[in-house]
XYZ file of C-alpha atoms in Angstrom:
138
model
C -0.168 0.133 -0.043
C 0.817 3.704 -0.793
C 2.157 4.761 2.865
C 2.040 8.623 1.906
C -1.571 8.054 0.772
C -2.464 6.311 3.793
C -0.590 9.165 5.967
C -2.958 11.815 4.134
C -6.144 9.530 4.569
C -5.421 9.328 8.282
C -5.014 13.013 8.634
C -7.815 14.024 6.557
C -10.090 11.917 8.238
C -9.079 13.331 11.729
C -9.753 16.894 10.090
C -12.956 15.728 9.031
C -14.100 14.661 12.063
C -13.126 17.824 13.453
C -15.160 19.770 11.033
C -18.229 17.415 11.467
C -17.808 17.893 15.346
C -17.873 21.873 15.295
C -20.823 21.755 12.716
C -22.836 19.742 15.399
C -21.486 21.873 18.246
C -23.253 24.710 17.213
C -26.405 25.826 18.538
C -28.160 26.454 15.206
C -27.654 22.722 14.083
C -30.287 21.468 16.256
C -30.934 19.473 19.432
C -29.942 16.097 18.425
C -26.422 15.002 19.135
C -24.533 12.985 16.719
C -25.674 9.522 17.973
C -29.068 10.712 18.478
C -29.145 11.618 14.939
C -27.888 8.420 13.844
C -29.943 6.456 15.858
C -33.211 8.219 14.948
C -32.146 8.468 11.023
C -31.679 4.611 11.334
C -35.179 3.902 13.074
C -36.752 6.369 10.496
C -35.534 4.394 7.654
C -35.943 0.930 8.934
C -39.319 1.530 10.966
C -39.114 -0.420 14.211
C -35.938 -1.397 15.471
C -34.404 -2.906 18.483
C -31.351 -2.202 20.593
C -29.629 -4.918 19.813
C -30.092 -4.308 15.844
C -28.877 -0.664 16.700
C -25.907 -1.603 18.742
C -24.621 -3.912 15.878
C -25.300 -1.415 13.210
C -22.839 1.358 15.060
C -20.465 -0.953 16.513
C -21.598 -0.437 20.306
C -22.136 -2.770 23.017
C -26.048 -3.224 23.926
C -25.969 -1.534 27.318
C -24.494 1.549 25.534
C -27.390 1.519 23.039
C -29.821 0.774 25.657
C -28.983 4.121 27.664
C -28.834 6.185 24.601
C -32.278 4.781 23.514
C -33.520 5.318 27.180
C -32.405 8.881 26.778
C -34.194 9.381 23.335
C -37.494 7.759 24.977
C -37.245 9.901 27.880
C -37.261 13.145 25.408
C -40.356 11.726 23.368
C -38.300 11.064 20.383
C -38.874 7.199 20.319
C -41.693 4.957 21.509
C -40.934 1.656 23.125
C -43.139 -1.400 22.015
C -43.066 -4.756 23.299
C -42.522 -7.706 20.996
C -45.651 -9.504 20.721
C -43.817 -13.026 20.578
C -41.590 -12.309 23.164
C -42.492 -10.008 25.830
C -39.316 -9.576 27.012
C -38.023 -7.948 23.792
C -38.867 -4.404 22.747
C -38.431 -2.400 19.790
C -38.489 1.379 19.110
C -40.484 3.679 16.596
C -39.751 7.487 15.958
C -42.393 9.611 17.119
C -43.662 12.815 15.300
C -41.394 14.806 17.801
C -38.494 12.541 17.024
C -39.307 13.049 13.026
C -39.349 16.854 13.587
C -36.108 17.021 15.594
C -34.442 14.742 13.099
C -35.611 16.707 10.071
C -34.717 19.896 11.832
C -31.142 18.738 12.451
C -30.700 17.296 9.090
C -31.933 20.519 7.289
C -29.281 22.600 9.239
C -26.446 20.042 9.009
C -27.239 19.894 4.918
C -27.036 23.722 5.069
C -23.600 23.513 6.493
C -22.210 20.798 4.217
C -23.691 22.732 1.112
C -21.620 25.920 2.259
C -18.699 23.783 2.662
C -19.049 22.394 -0.697
C -20.415 25.215 -2.607
C -17.159 25.707 -4.837
C -17.196 22.056 -5.682
C -18.572 20.616 -9.201
C -21.502 18.128 -9.143
C -19.112 15.663 -10.378
C -16.696 16.261 -7.375
C -19.714 16.015 -4.874
C -21.139 12.878 -6.391
C -17.568 11.052 -6.220
C -17.002 12.469 -2.883
C -20.399 11.010 -1.884
C -19.485 7.463 -3.291
C -15.830 7.295 -1.791
C -17.403 8.117 1.591
C -20.154 5.593 1.102
C -17.514 3.090 0.066
C -15.508 4.038 3.145
C -18.277 3.711 5.537
C -19.707 0.460 4.468
C -18.927 -2.627 6.527
């Protein structure tokens, strides 16, 4: 492998994380922290989701995912539903409030990303999107 390219990628990923962190720390970006945003987005696109599935999706232990879901439930962003086949298991659905917070946060985040990429061509944005998807795929 090309070590110089790997060093550049490693550094640029650190810078990217810093940019994303600074974007999400701004008050105008919405109420959702990154983990809440990712969880709600996943639930919204997959209907009802259990804690174990969320933990696996995001590489977390079940107890961490469970705590995060409890916080989202407390805020009214998700609704816990018992599994009719196994009363011990439950899954979560996003509430209307959760959908609103997700949409508001997504809109604010997209606005910031749009500004950051305003001087990029459509082809560059499409290529960057494809490469990020490839990088983030399991």
